[in-house]
Structures are given as C-alpha cells and as structure tokens.
Coordinates of C-alpha atoms and ligand atoms in Angstrom, one line a residue:
M805 CA -18.7 34.4 12.9
T806 CA -19.7 36.4 16.0
K807 CA -18.7 39.6 14.3
R808 CA -20.7 38.8 11.2
I809 CA -23.8 38.0 13.2
F810 CA -23.3 41.2 15.2
R811 CA -22.9 43.3 12.0
S812 CA -26.0 41.7 10.4
I813 CA -28.2 42.3 13.5
L814 CA -26.9 45.9 13.8
T815 CA -27.5 46.6 10.1
V816 CA -31.1 45.2 10.3
S817 CA -31.7 47.3 13.4
L818 CA -30.3 50.4 11.7
A819 CA -32.4 49.8 8.6
A820 CA -35.6 49.3 10.8
L821 CA -34.8 52.5 12.7
L822 CA -34.2 54.4 9.4
A823 CA -37.5 53.1 8.0
A824 CA -39.3 54.1 11.2
L825 CA -37.7 57.5 11.0
V826 CA -38.7 58.0 7.4
L827 CA -42.3 56.9 8.3
I828 CA -42.4 59.3 11.3
V829 CA -41.0 62.2 9.3
G830 CA -43.6 61.5 6.6
V831 CA -46.5 61.3 9.1
L832 CA -45.2 64.4 11.0
H833 CA -44.9 66.3 7.7
G834 CA -48.4 65.5 6.7
Y835 CA -49.6 66.4 10.2
F836 CA -47.8 69.7 10.3
Q837 CA -48.8 70.6 6.7
N838 CA -52.5 70.2 7.7
R839 CA -51.8 72.3 10.7
V840 CA -50.2 75.1 8.7
E841 CA -53.0 74.9 6.1
D842 CA -55.6 75.2 8.9
D843 CA -53.7 78.1 10.4
L844 CA -53.5 79.9 7.0
H845 CA -57.2 79.3 6.5
N846 CA -58.0 80.8 10.0
Q847 CA -55.8 83.8 9.1
A848 CA -57.7 84.1 5.8
V849 CA -61.0 84.0 7.6
Y850 CA -59.9 86.7 10.0
I851 CA -58.5 89.0 7.3
A852 CA -61.6 88.4 5.1
Q853 CA -63.8 89.6 8.0
G854 CA -61.6 92.7 8.3
V855 CA -61.6 93.5 4.6
E856 CA -65.3 93.0 4.3
K857 CA -65.7 95.4 7.1
S858 CA -63.1 98.0 6.5
G859 CA -62.1 97.5 2.8
E860 CA -58.5 98.1 1.7
A861 CA -58.0 100.3 4.7
F862 CA -57.9 97.1 6.8
F863 CA -54.4 96.5 5.4
D864 CA -53.0 99.7 6.7
G865 CA -50.7 99.1 9.5
L866 CA -51.2 95.3 9.2
S867 CA -48.0 93.4 9.3
P868 CA -48.9 89.8 9.1
A869 CA -46.4 87.0 9.7
S870 CA -47.6 85.2 6.5
R871 CA -47.9 86.7 3.1
V872 CA -51.4 88.1 2.4
T873 CA -52.7 88.8 -1.1
W874 CA -56.1 90.3 -2.1
I875 CA -57.2 89.4 -5.5
A876 CA -60.0 90.9 -7.5
K877 CA -62.8 88.9 -9.2
D878 CA -60.9 89.1 -12.5
G879 CA -57.7 88.0 -11.0
T880 CA -56.1 91.4 -10.7
V881 CA -54.0 91.6 -7.5
L882 CA -55.4 94.4 -5.4
Y883 CA -53.0 94.1 -2.5
D884 CA -50.0 92.0 -1.5
S885 CA -48.2 92.3 1.8
W886 CA -44.8 91.5 0.3
E887 CA -44.9 92.8 -3.2
D888 CA -46.1 95.8 -5.0
A889 CA -49.6 94.7 -6.2
S890 CA -49.5 96.8 -9.4
K891 CA -46.5 95.0 -10.6
M892 CA -47.9 91.6 -10.1
E893 CA -49.4 89.6 -12.8
N894 CA -53.0 88.4 -13.0
H895 CA -53.7 85.6 -10.5
A896 CA -57.0 84.3 -12.0
D897 CA -55.2 81.1 -13.2
R898 CA -53.7 80.2 -9.7
E899 CA -55.1 76.9 -8.6
E900 CA -56.1 77.9 -5.1
V901 CA -57.7 81.1 -6.5
K902 CA -59.7 79.1 -9.1
Q903 CA -60.9 76.7 -6.3
A904 CA -61.9 79.6 -4.0
M905 CA -63.8 81.3 -6.9
T906 CA -65.8 78.2 -7.6
Q907 CA -65.9 76.4 -4.2
G908 CA -65.5 79.3 -1.7
R909 CA -62.1 78.1 -0.5
G910 CA -59.0 76.6 -2.0
T911 CA -55.6 75.3 -1.1
A912 CA -52.5 74.6 -3.1
V913 CA -48.8 73.8 -2.6
R914 CA -46.4 74.9 -5.3
Y915 CA -43.2 76.8 -6.0
S916 CA -43.6 80.5 -5.6
S917 CA -41.4 82.7 -7.8
T918 CA -42.0 85.6 -5.4
L919 CA -41.0 83.7 -2.3
E920 CA -38.6 81.5 -4.3
Q921 CA -39.7 78.6 -2.2
Q922 CA -42.2 75.8 -2.1
T923 CA -45.2 77.5 -0.7
I924 CA -48.6 76.6 0.8
Y925 CA -51.5 78.7 -0.2
S926 CA -54.9 79.0 1.4
A927 CA -57.6 81.1 -0.5
L928 CA -61.1 82.3 0.7
R929 CA -63.8 84.0 -1.4
L930 CA -65.4 87.1 0.0
D931 CA -69.0 88.1 -0.5
D932 CA -67.9 90.5 -3.2
S933 CA -66.3 87.7 -5.0
T934 CA -62.8 88.9 -4.3
V935 CA -60.4 86.5 -2.9
I936 CA -58.1 86.7 0.2
R937 CA -55.1 84.5 -0.1
V938 CA -52.7 83.8 2.7
A939 CA -49.4 82.0 1.9
D940 CA -46.5 80.5 3.9
T941 CA -43.4 78.6 2.9
Q942 CA -43.1 74.9 3.2
Y943 CA -40.0 75.6 5.1
S944 CA -42.1 76.3 8.1
V945 CA -43.5 72.8 8.0
W946 CA -40.0 71.3 8.0
K947 CA -39.1 73.6 10.8
L948 CA -41.9 72.1 12.8
V949 CA -41.0 68.6 11.8
L950 CA -37.4 69.2 12.9
Q951 CA -38.5 70.7 16.2
A952 CA -40.5 67.6 16.8
L953 CA -37.6 65.3 15.8
Q954 CA -35.2 66.8 18.3
P955 CA -36.4 64.7 21.3
M956 CA -36.8 61.8 18.9
A957 CA -33.2 62.0 17.9
I958 CA -32.2 61.2 21.5
V959 CA -34.6 58.3 21.5
I960 CA -33.1 57.0 18.2
L961 CA -29.6 57.2 19.5
A962 CA -30.5 55.4 22.7
A963 CA -32.3 52.8 20.5
L964 CA -29.1 52.5 18.4
A965 CA -26.9 51.9 21.5
L966 CA -29.4 49.4 22.8
A967 CA -29.4 47.7 19.4
A968 CA -25.6 47.5 19.5
V969 CA -25.6 46.0 23.0
L970 CA -28.4 43.5 22.1
A971 CA -26.7 42.6 18.8
S972 CA -23.4 41.8 20.6
R973 CA -25.1 39.7 23.3
V974 CA -27.4 37.9 20.8
S975 CA -24.5 37.1 18.5
R976 CA -22.5 35.7 21.3
Q977 CA -25.5 33.6 22.5
I978 CA -26.0 32.3 19.0
V979 CA -22.3 31.3 18.5
Q980 CA -21.8 30.0 22.1
P981 CA -23.3 26.5 21.5
I982 CA -21.4 26.1 18.3
N983 CA -18.1 27.1 20.0
A984 CA -18.9 24.6 22.7
L985 CA -19.2 21.8 20.3
D986 CA -16.7 18.9 21.0
L987 CA -16.8 16.2 18.4
S988 CA -14.1 14.1 20.1
G989 CA -16.1 13.6 23.3
P990 CA -19.8 13.2 24.0
G991 CA -19.9 17.1 24.1
L992 CA -23.3 18.8 23.7
K993 CA -26.5 16.8 23.6
D994 CA -28.5 17.3 20.5
E995 CA -31.3 19.0 22.4
D996 CA -28.8 21.8 23.5
L997 CA -28.1 22.5 19.8
Y998 CA -30.0 24.2 17.1
D999 CA -32.4 21.9 15.2
E1000 CA -30.8 23.1 11.9
L1001 CA -27.4 21.9 13.0
T1002 CA -28.6 18.4 14.0
P1003 CA -28.1 16.8 10.5
L1004 CA -24.7 18.5 10.2
M1005 CA -23.8 17.2 13.7
A1006 CA -24.8 13.7 12.7
K1007 CA -22.7 13.9 9.6
L1008 CA -19.7 15.3 11.5
R1009 CA -20.0 12.7 14.2
A1010 CA -20.1 9.9 11.6
Q1011 CA -17.1 11.4 9.9
N1012 CA -15.4 11.7 13.3
R1013 CA -16.1 8.0 14.1
Q1014 CA -14.7 7.1 10.6
I1015 CA -11.6 9.1 11.1
N1016 CA -11.0 7.6 14.6
K1017 CA -11.5 4.1 13.2
Q1018 CA -9.0 4.8 10.4
I1019 CA -6.5 6.3 12.9
T1020 CA -6.8 3.2 15.1
Q1021 CA -6.3 1.0 12.1
L1022 CA -3.3 3.0 11.0
R1023 CA -1.9 2.9 14.6
R1024 CA -2.4 -0.9 14.7
R1025 CA -0.7 -1.4 11.4
Q1026 CA 2.2 0.8 12.6
E1027 CA 2.5 -1.2 15.7
E1028 CA 2.4 -4.5 13.8
F1029 CA 5.0 -3.1 11.5
S1030 CA 7.2 -2.0 14.4
A1031 CA 6.7 -5.3 16.2
I1032 CA 7.8 -7.2 13.1
T1033 CA 10.7 -5.0 12.3
E1034 CA 11.8 -4.8 15.9
N1035 CA 11.8 -8.6 16.3
M1036 CA 13.9 -9.0 13.1
S1037 CA 17.5 -9.9 13.6
E1038 CA 18.1 -8.2 10.2
G1039 CA 18.6 -4.5 10.1
F1040 CA 16.0 -2.5 8.3
L1041 CA 16.1 1.1 7.0
V1042 CA 13.8 3.1 4.8
L1043 CA 15.3 6.3 3.2
D1044 CA 13.9 9.1 1.2
T1045 CA 15.6 10.4 -1.9
R1046 CA 17.7 12.8 0.1
T1047 CA 19.2 10.0 2.2
R1048 CA 17.1 10.9 5.3
V1049 CA 16.0 7.9 7.4
L1050 CA 12.3 7.6 7.5
S1051 CA 12.1 4.4 9.4
N1052 CA 14.5 1.9 11.0
N1053 CA 14.7 -0.9 13.6
S1054 CA 17.1 -1.2 16.4
A1055 CA 18.8 -4.2 14.7
A1056 CA 20.0 -1.8 12.0
L1057 CA 21.6 0.5 14.5
A1058 CA 23.2 -2.4 16.3
L1059 CA 24.6 -3.8 13.0
L1060 CA 25.9 -0.4 11.9
E1061 CA 27.5 -0.1 15.4
T1062 CA 26.0 3.3 16.1
D1063 CA 24.6 4.9 19.2
C1064 CA 22.9 7.6 17.2
Q1065 CA 19.1 7.5 17.3
P1066 CA 17.9 8.9 13.9
K1067 CA 15.1 11.4 13.9
P1068 CA 12.6 10.2 11.3
G1069 CA 12.8 12.5 8.2
E1070 CA 15.7 14.5 9.6
T1071 CA 18.8 12.4 10.1
S1072 CA 20.9 11.4 7.1
V1073 CA 21.7 7.7 6.9
Y1074 CA 25.4 8.7 6.5
V1075 CA 25.4 9.8 10.1
L1076 CA 24.8 6.1 11.0
S1077 CA 27.7 4.7 9.1
R1078 CA 30.6 6.3 7.2
E1079 CA 31.8 3.0 5.8
E1080 CA 32.7 3.3 2.1
G1081 CA 30.7 0.1 1.0
F1082 CA 27.6 1.3 2.9
R1083 CA 27.8 4.8 1.2
R1084 CA 28.2 3.2 -2.2
C1085 CA 25.2 0.9 -1.6
V1086 CA 23.0 3.9 -0.6
E1087 CA 24.2 5.9 -3.6
E1088 CA 23.4 3.1 -6.1
A1089 CA 20.0 2.4 -4.6
L1090 CA 19.1 6.1 -4.8
A1091 CA 20.3 6.1 -8.4
G1092 CA 17.7 3.4 -9.1
R1093 CA 19.8 0.3 -9.0
R1094 CA 19.7 -2.7 -6.6
S1095 CA 23.0 -3.1 -4.8
E1096 CA 24.6 -5.6 -2.5
R1097 CA 27.8 -5.2 -0.5
M1098 CA 29.8 -6.8 2.3
L1099 CA 31.0 -4.6 5.2
E1100 CA 33.9 -6.1 7.1
K1101 CA 35.1 -4.7 10.3
D1102 CA 36.9 -6.3 13.3
E1103 CA 36.1 -9.9 12.2
R1104 CA 32.4 -8.9 11.9
C1105 CA 30.9 -9.4 8.5
R1106 CA 27.7 -7.7 7.4
Q1107 CA 25.8 -7.8 4.1
V1108 CA 23.9 -4.7 3.0
I1109 CA 21.2 -5.1 0.4
A1110 CA 19.8 -1.8 -0.9
S1111 CA 16.8 -1.6 -3.3
P1112 CA 15.3 1.5 -4.8
V1113 CA 11.6 2.2 -4.0
L1114 CA 9.5 3.4 -7.0
Q1115 CA 6.1 5.1 -6.8
D1116 CA 4.2 5.6 -10.0
G1117 CA 7.4 5.1 -11.9
H1118 CA 9.3 7.7 -9.9
L1119 CA 12.1 7.0 -7.4
S1120 CA 10.8 7.9 -3.9
G1121 CA 13.5 6.4 -1.7
A1122 CA 15.3 3.2 -0.9
V1123 CA 15.0 0.2 1.5
L1124 CA 18.1 -1.2 3.1
V1125 CA 18.4 -4.6 4.7
I1126 CA 21.5 -5.4 6.7
L1127 CA 22.4 -9.0 7.6
D1128 CA 24.9 -10.3 10.1
V1129 CA 26.8 -12.9 8.0
T1130 CA 29.8 -13.3 10.3
E1131 CA 28.9 -16.8 11.2
R1132 CA 28.0 -17.7 7.6
E1133 CA 31.3 -16.4 6.4
Q1134 CA 33.2 -18.1 9.2
R1135 CA 31.5 -21.4 8.4
E1136 CA 32.3 -20.9 4.7
S1137 CA 35.9 -20.3 5.5
L1138 CA 36.1 -23.3 7.9
R1139 CA 34.5 -25.4 5.2
R1140 CA 37.1 -24.2 2.7
E1141 CA 39.9 -24.9 5.2
F1142 CA 38.4 -28.3 6.0
T1143 CA 38.3 -29.3 2.3
A1144 CA 41.9 -28.3 1.9
N1145 CA 42.9 -30.2 5.0
V1146 CA 41.0 -33.3 4.1
S1147 CA 42.6 -33.4 0.7
H1148 CA 46.0 -33.0 2.2
E1149 CA 45.4 -35.6 4.9
L1150 CA 44.1 -38.1 2.4
K1151 CA 47.0 -37.5 0.0
T1152 CA 49.7 -38.5 2.6
P1153 CA 48.6 -42.1 3.1
L1154 CA 47.5 -42.5 -0.5
T1155 CA 50.9 -41.4 -1.7
A1156 CA 52.6 -43.8 0.7
I1157 CA 50.3 -46.7 -0.5
S1158 CA 50.8 -45.8 -4.1
G1159 CA 54.6 -45.5 -3.8
T1160 CA 54.9 -48.9 -1.9
A1161 CA 52.5 -50.6 -4.3
E1162 CA 54.6 -49.3 -7.3
I1163 CA 57.8 -50.7 -5.8
L1164 CA 56.1 -54.0 -5.3
E1165 CA 54.7 -54.0 -8.8
N1166 CA 58.1 -53.3 -10.3
G1167 CA 59.6 -56.3 -8.5
L1168 CA 62.1 -54.2 -6.7
V1169 CA 61.4 -55.8 -3.4
K1170 CA 63.1 -58.9 -2.2
P1171 CA 60.6 -61.7 -1.4
A1172 CA 61.7 -61.5 2.2
D1173 CA 60.7 -57.8 2.4
V1174 CA 57.3 -58.2 0.7
A1175 CA 55.5 -58.8 4.0
H1176 CA 57.1 -55.6 5.4
F1177 CA 56.0 -53.5 2.4
A1178 CA 52.5 -55.1 2.4
G1179 CA 52.4 -54.3 6.1
N1180 CA 53.1 -50.6 5.3
I1181 CA 50.3 -50.6 2.7
H1182 CA 48.0 -52.2 5.3
R1183 CA 48.9 -49.6 8.0
E1184 CA 48.5 -46.7 5.7
A1185 CA 45.2 -48.1 4.4
G1186 CA 44.1 -48.5 8.0
R1187 CA 45.0 -44.8 8.7
L1188 CA 43.1 -43.9 5.6
I1189 CA 40.0 -45.9 6.7
H1190 CA 40.4 -44.4 10.2
L1191 CA 40.5 -40.9 8.7
V1192 CA 37.6 -41.4 6.4
N1193 CA 35.6 -42.9 9.3
D1194 CA 36.4 -39.9 11.5
I1195 CA 35.4 -37.5 8.7
I1196 CA 32.1 -39.4 8.3
K1197 CA 31.5 -39.2 12.0
L1198 CA 32.2 -35.5 12.1
S1199 CA 30.0 -34.6 9.2
R1200 CA 27.1 -36.7 10.6
L1201 CA 27.5 -34.8 13.9
D1202 CA 27.7 -31.6 12.0
E1203 CA 24.5 -32.3 10.2
G1204 CA 22.8 -33.5 13.3
V1205 CA 22.1 -36.9 11.9
Q1206 CA 20.7 -39.3 14.5
E1207 CA 23.6 -41.6 15.3
G1208 CA 21.5 -44.2 17.1
L1209 CA 18.9 -44.4 19.8
W1210 CA 19.3 -42.5 23.0
D1211 CA 19.6 -44.5 26.2
R1212 CA 20.6 -44.3 29.9
V1213 CA 24.3 -45.2 29.8
D1214 CA 26.2 -46.4 32.9
M1215 CA 29.3 -44.3 32.5
L1216 CA 31.4 -46.3 35.0
R1217 CA 30.8 -49.4 33.0
L1218 CA 31.6 -47.6 29.8
A1219 CA 34.8 -46.2 31.3
H1220 CA 36.0 -49.8 32.2
Q1221 CA 35.1 -50.9 28.7
V1222 CA 37.0 -48.1 27.0
I1223 CA 40.1 -48.5 29.3
E1224 CA 40.3 -52.2 28.2
Q1225 CA 40.3 -51.0 24.5
V1226 CA 43.3 -48.7 25.1
R1227 CA 45.1 -51.2 27.3
P1228 CA 47.3 -52.7 24.6
A1229 CA 48.6 -49.3 23.6
A1230 CA 49.1 -48.4 27.3
E1231 CA 51.1 -51.5 28.0
K1232 CA 53.5 -50.7 25.2
K1233 CA 54.4 -47.5 27.1
N1234 CA 54.0 -49.0 30.6
V1235 CA 51.2 -46.5 31.3
M1236 CA 49.1 -47.4 34.3
L1237 CA 45.3 -47.3 33.7
E1238 CA 42.8 -46.7 36.5
V1239 CA 39.0 -46.2 36.7
R1240 CA 37.7 -44.6 39.8
G1241 CA 34.4 -43.3 41.1
T1242 CA 30.8 -44.4 41.5
V1243 CA 28.0 -45.4 39.2
A1244 CA 26.7 -42.5 37.3
F1245 CA 24.2 -42.5 34.4
A1246 CA 24.1 -40.1 31.5
A1247 CA 21.5 -39.9 28.7
G1248 CA 23.0 -40.2 25.3
V1249 CA 23.6 -42.2 22.2
P1250 CA 25.9 -45.1 23.4
Q1251 CA 28.1 -45.1 20.3
I1252 CA 28.8 -41.3 20.6
L1253 CA 29.5 -41.6 24.4
E1254 CA 31.9 -44.5 23.7
E1255 CA 33.6 -42.5 20.9
I1256 CA 34.1 -39.5 23.1
L1257 CA 35.5 -41.5 26.0
Y1258 CA 37.7 -43.6 23.7
N1259 CA 39.2 -40.5 22.0
L1260 CA 40.0 -38.9 25.4
C1261 CA 41.5 -42.1 26.8
D1262 CA 43.4 -42.8 23.5
N1263 CA 44.9 -39.3 23.6
A1264 CA 45.7 -39.7 27.3
V1265 CA 47.8 -42.8 26.5
A1266 CA 49.2 -41.5 23.2
Y1267 CA 50.4 -38.2 24.6
N1268 CA 51.7 -39.8 27.9
K1269 CA 55.2 -40.5 29.0
E1270 CA 56.7 -43.8 29.7
D1271 CA 55.5 -45.2 33.1
G1272 CA 52.9 -42.5 33.2
S1273 CA 49.3 -43.0 34.3
V1274 CA 45.8 -42.4 33.1
T1275 CA 42.9 -42.0 35.5
V1276 CA 39.2 -42.0 34.6
T1277 CA 36.9 -40.8 37.4
V1278 CA 33.2 -41.1 37.1
E1279 CA 31.0 -39.2 39.5
D1280 CA 27.3 -38.5 40.0
T1281 CA 27.2 -34.8 41.0
G1282 CA 23.4 -34.8 41.6
A1283 CA 23.2 -32.4 38.7
G1284 CA 24.3 -34.9 36.1
A1285 CA 27.2 -37.2 35.6
R1286 CA 30.8 -36.0 35.4
V1287 CA 33.6 -37.9 33.8
T1288 CA 37.2 -36.8 34.2
V1289 CA 40.1 -38.2 32.2
S1290 CA 43.5 -37.1 33.5
D1291 CA 46.9 -38.1 32.4
T1292 CA 50.5 -37.5 33.4
G1293 CA 51.5 -36.7 29.9
V1294 CA 53.2 -33.9 27.9
G1295 CA 50.5 -31.4 28.5
I1296 CA 49.1 -28.8 26.1
P1297 CA 50.6 -25.4 25.8
K1298 CA 48.3 -22.5 26.8
E1299 CA 48.1 -21.0 23.3
A1300 CA 47.0 -24.4 21.9
R1301 CA 44.3 -25.2 24.4
E1302 CA 41.5 -23.5 22.5
R1303 CA 42.7 -24.8 19.2
V1304 CA 43.1 -28.5 20.0
F1305 CA 39.3 -28.9 19.3
E1306 CA 39.7 -27.5 15.8
R1307 CA 39.7 -30.0 12.9
F1308 CA 43.1 -31.3 11.9
Y1309 CA 44.8 -29.2 14.6
R1310 CA 47.8 -30.9 16.2
V1311 CA 50.1 -29.2 18.7
D1312 CA 53.2 -30.7 17.3
K1313 CA 52.8 -32.5 14.0
S1314 CA 56.2 -34.2 14.2
H1315 CA 55.3 -35.8 17.5
S1316 CA 51.8 -36.8 16.4
S1317 CA 50.6 -40.2 17.6
G1318 CA 49.6 -40.9 14.1
G1319 CA 46.0 -39.8 14.8
T1320 CA 43.9 -38.0 12.4
G1321 CA 43.7 -34.7 14.2
L1322 CA 39.9 -35.1 14.3
G1323 CA 39.6 -36.9 17.7
L1324 CA 39.0 -33.8 19.9
S1325 CA 36.7 -32.3 17.2
I1326 CA 34.6 -35.4 17.5
V1327 CA 34.7 -35.1 21.3
K1328 CA 33.6 -31.4 21.1
H1329 CA 30.8 -32.0 18.5
G1330 CA 29.7 -35.3 20.1
A1331 CA 29.4 -33.6 23.6
A1332 CA 27.4 -30.7 22.1
Y1333 CA 25.1 -33.1 20.3
L1334 CA 24.4 -34.8 23.7
G1335 CA 24.0 -31.4 25.5
A1336 CA 27.2 -32.0 27.5
T1337 CA 30.3 -29.7 27.9
V1338 CA 34.0 -30.4 27.7
E1339 CA 36.6 -28.5 29.8
L1340 CA 40.3 -28.7 29.5
T1341 CA 43.0 -28.0 32.0
S1342 CA 46.6 -28.7 31.4
E1343 CA 50.2 -28.1 32.5
V1344 CA 53.0 -28.6 30.1
G1345 CA 55.2 -31.4 31.2
K1346 CA 52.8 -32.6 34.0
G1347 CA 49.6 -33.7 32.3
T1348 CA 46.2 -32.9 31.0
T1349 CA 42.7 -33.2 32.4
F1350 CA 39.5 -33.3 30.4
V1351 CA 36.2 -32.9 32.3
L1352 CA 32.9 -34.0 30.6
K1353 CA 29.8 -32.7 32.3
F1354 CA 26.4 -34.2 31.4
P1355 CA 23.1 -32.7 32.0
P1356 CA 20.9 -34.3 34.7
L1357 CA 18.8 -37.2 33.6
E1358 CA 15.2 -36.3 32.8
E1359 CA 12.5 -38.1 34.8
E1360 CA 10.7 -40.6 32.5
Ligands
ADP2476 P1 45.1 -36.5 17.2 O1 44.5 -37.4 16.3 O2 46.3 -35.8 16.7 O3 45.3 -37.0 18.5 P2 43.1 -34.8 18.4 O4 42.1 -34.0 17.9 O5 42.7 -36.0 19.2 O6 44.0 -35.3 17.3 O7 44.1 -34.0 19.3 C1 44.6 -32.8 18.8 C2 45.9 -32.4 19.4 O8 45.8 -32.1 20.8 C3 46.8 -33.6 19.4 O9 47.6 -33.6 18.2 C4 47.7 -33.3 20.6 O10 48.8 -32.4 20.2 C5 46.8 -32.5 21.5 N1 46.3 -33.5 22.6 C6 45.1 -34.1 22.6 N2 45.0 -34.8 23.8 C7 46.1 -34.5 24.5 C8 46.6 -35.0 25.8 N3 45.9 -35.8 26.6 N4 47.8 -34.5 26.2 C9 48.5 -33.7 25.4 N5 48.2 -33.3 24.2 C10 47.0 -33.7 23.7

C-alpha cells in the first residue's frame, strides 16, 4: 500500500511538473518570438533608413546576421542577402509583404523554401513603396527557449527529488495509522484515525467481537465435551476415514492398555491397539457397518462398539466406544456356575427322597424299617429346605433387599444366644464352647447378624475335632465392635482360604458336615451388606479364626 501511494504521489507530481514545463515553454516561446519579431523590425527600420539614403549601394559590404530582402512595389525581388535576387520569384503575394504594402509593416511566420525552415518575417514599407523584409528562422526562438530552460532543468530535477522524498514520507505517514491498527486490543482511538475509516473500523470491531464470542462459545463447548468424555469410564475415540484419531479420552487409552498419547489427526488408531478384534471393528465401521466385538486379554474383558459417521450421506469417519465388561462377564459366568451348582445340589437330596419314597411305595420295606426310611426322607427334605432357605437368603443379600429393620445389637448377648443354638451339636463332639469379652454394640439387621454368627459358630463346631473348643470373643475397639470366632479344628489349607467364601465351595466334599456350602457366602455378603469385614486366619490341623470388624456406631 505504501508503495502504491508513493507511486501515485510521484506520478501526480511528475504530471504537474510536466504541465508546468509545457506552460513555461509555451510562455517562453511566445515571449522570445515577440522579442525576435521586435528585433527583426528594428533591423528592418535600420536597413530601410540606409536604403532610403544610399539606395542599393547600402547593401554593398553589408553582411547581416539575418536574411534581408528588398522587394519592389510590384513584388519583384530587388536584392536578397542569401539568394540571387534575379532568380527569385515575385514576392507580391507574401503575407508580410502584402501587409507592409497596405499597412506600412507586416509580420508572418511560415515555412521558407529558401531557408528550408520555419521562418519569421518582418516587412517595412519604404517611402518609395518598396519593401524591406528581414527574416530569421524559428530555430533561433527555440535556441533562446532552450537557453532559458537550462537553469530551469536544475530546478525541475531538484523539484523531482523533493517530490520523491515528500511522496515517500507522506505515503508512510498515511499508512502508519492503518498499520498501527490493533483490532484485538483497544488499539487506536477513533480520533487518531481517518474519518473515512471510522465506519470500516466500527464494522471490523463488531465482526471482531462476534468472532471472539464465537471462539469463546466454541472453546466452552470443547471444554464441556472434554469434561464429559474425560469423566466417562467408557473409552471414546473419533476417527477419520484414514484411521487417524481425531479425538479421544484417557479412558480409551487406559482400556486399550497403551501409553501412547495420540496426536489429533496424525496418529493411526492401530498404533493404540494391534488386537485382531479391534482392527476388524475399525475396518467394518470404516466400511460403513456398525460393529461390536469383545476383546479378551489377561482376564480383562472389553467390548468395542464401532459406528460409522456419515455426513451428507458420505462416510466421514467412525466413533468407537470401549466398555470394560470384565465384571459383567464375571458376574455372568458366576451366575451360570451358580445355576449349575444349585441344580446339582438340589438334585442330590431330591434323588434320595424320590428313591426312598419309591421303595416305600413298592412295599419293599419291612414295617419295622418304615420309620428309618421316613426319617431319611425327613432329613433330606430338611437339607433341601435348608438349601433353599440359604439360596433365598443369598439372593436377597445379592439384590440388596432390606432383610429387616436396622438396630443397635448387643453382640455379646447375641454371641451367648448363638452359642446355645450350636450347643447340642457341640456336645455330640464334646466340643467346649466359650464366650469371652465385653459388651460391644454393632449397627445392623439383627437377623443378618445372627445368621453370620451362627454360620461361623456352626462351622467352628462342625469342622472341629473331638474334645476341641470354640471361643467367641466380643470386643469394643473404640472404632467399632470386633467379634472373633476361633476353633481348634481341622483348619483350612492356604490355597482354599480365598475360595471358602465362594458359593458351594467346600474344601473336602467327602468330609462335608452336610452343610450347603453357602454358609460362608452368606457370612461374606451379610457382612458386606452391613458394612463390616471378615478376615480369616487358619493353620491346618490346629484351627481357624474368623474376625468380624464392624464400623463404629453413628451418633444418633
Ligand atoms: P458348608 O456348608 O460346607 O459348611 P461353608 O460355606 O460354611 O459351607 O464353608 C465352606 C467350606 O469351608 C466348608 O466346606 C469347609 O471345608 C470350610 N470351612 C468353613 N469353616 C471352617 C472352619 N471353621 N474350619 C475348617 N474349615 C472350615
């Protein structure tokens, strides 16, 4: 812009200078032509006086700088200083001669065939009506003009240089406020600017504000989007058609187990995972089909759902959602296992009942043995009822169904109560029962607390040795009640300690007490339901200790 303004100013200055030059030349030319005409006239007056006085003899020895011609009344050339007069044609029709004949003097400017140049003529009528004419070339005028122009040329060059300097400075001055414009900040005040630019500035500022507003909105949306996706536990990936990752959250990277931080629009999604199922899923989505696959690795199970993204009917990429379904799959597998186990556990007593009933029905039993067979049926039915009750209890705990109202329960009292329930079984084995400790309260549903304690004490007796002992200790730790059930029984092998809490798990099925295999599962789930923990320590052949820790009571 500066250059353009500079060039424009310089061109205008140059044009003005040229126009002035033409004007000056014109004026000078007119001025010098008048001067030359006056000079010719003066010469003519001087020669006329000489001719009037001396006649033709005056011309002898005269060598004038200008051309002198003496013309007779009829136009015959009597004398010419440059040409042979006798050879010259009649001059009566020459304009300056005609004027001199009629008006006494005459001037003319025209082309002279003799001088072969544009010529100025000045003619003067003598008393004898002859005419003296003095002529000079126009060239002499131009010579004078050029002479006068020489000093002017210096002035013009100086003016040109000045014009260039001024043009450069002015153009910079004009552009400077425009260059200094800063639309982002307060920048120039309007009064510092050109009036002509004020409406444009207002428009630009309005547009600037609008753009800033839109940028802020976009940034906020981007932040919202990031906040949402970053707080998602599901992995989220957006790809373009060439498998490059456009957007992702950190959950996606964690679920794909990669440390790579993809560069948006650069990193291929295959860099994040090379698993076959994942690759297939991406390929199908980018072929325009929705796809779902399970990725299994090191007991971790993830589900990938890939959907194509269409824009105006054209595929523009894919969106991938990755879910951690390990727990879901484990639950599903546990449920399948549980169903199979339940069916099996139910089948055993039912088969026994059915078989015994069939024998009775066929009359194959002696009347004296009927009571024994009926007793078998009764025992198996009892086991069945026990099993079904345990399953119901577990499923209620699983579903978090409220088992009863919460209360402050005196655990020492409860321990005494439970010990009395297991006493008949203990006496059969001569197992000594003891309750120790102090009063300690725990918050919980009394039935669940009783169930937990009963299962632990029942096992402590059932898996005990003859003449063994079971000790229940109740303590108030200040940070919640603690109940310890220890026995001097067979103990639990190390590898089984984790598993005894699983449903239907028994360490040694052949030596099972006839329990359902659900007792410790109920203990574990019941404790979790009440916010308590169960810990187990055991030594094979010496005994087992279960410790129940309850959270502190909340102030009413
Ligand atoms: P069960 O009905 O078979 O007793 P549980 O879930 O109560 O089922 O216990 C699971 C298994 O843990 C038992 O079969 C037994 O092998 C073992 N067990 C539980 N308590 C004790 C204990 N106090 N001493 C030794 N083994 C135990």
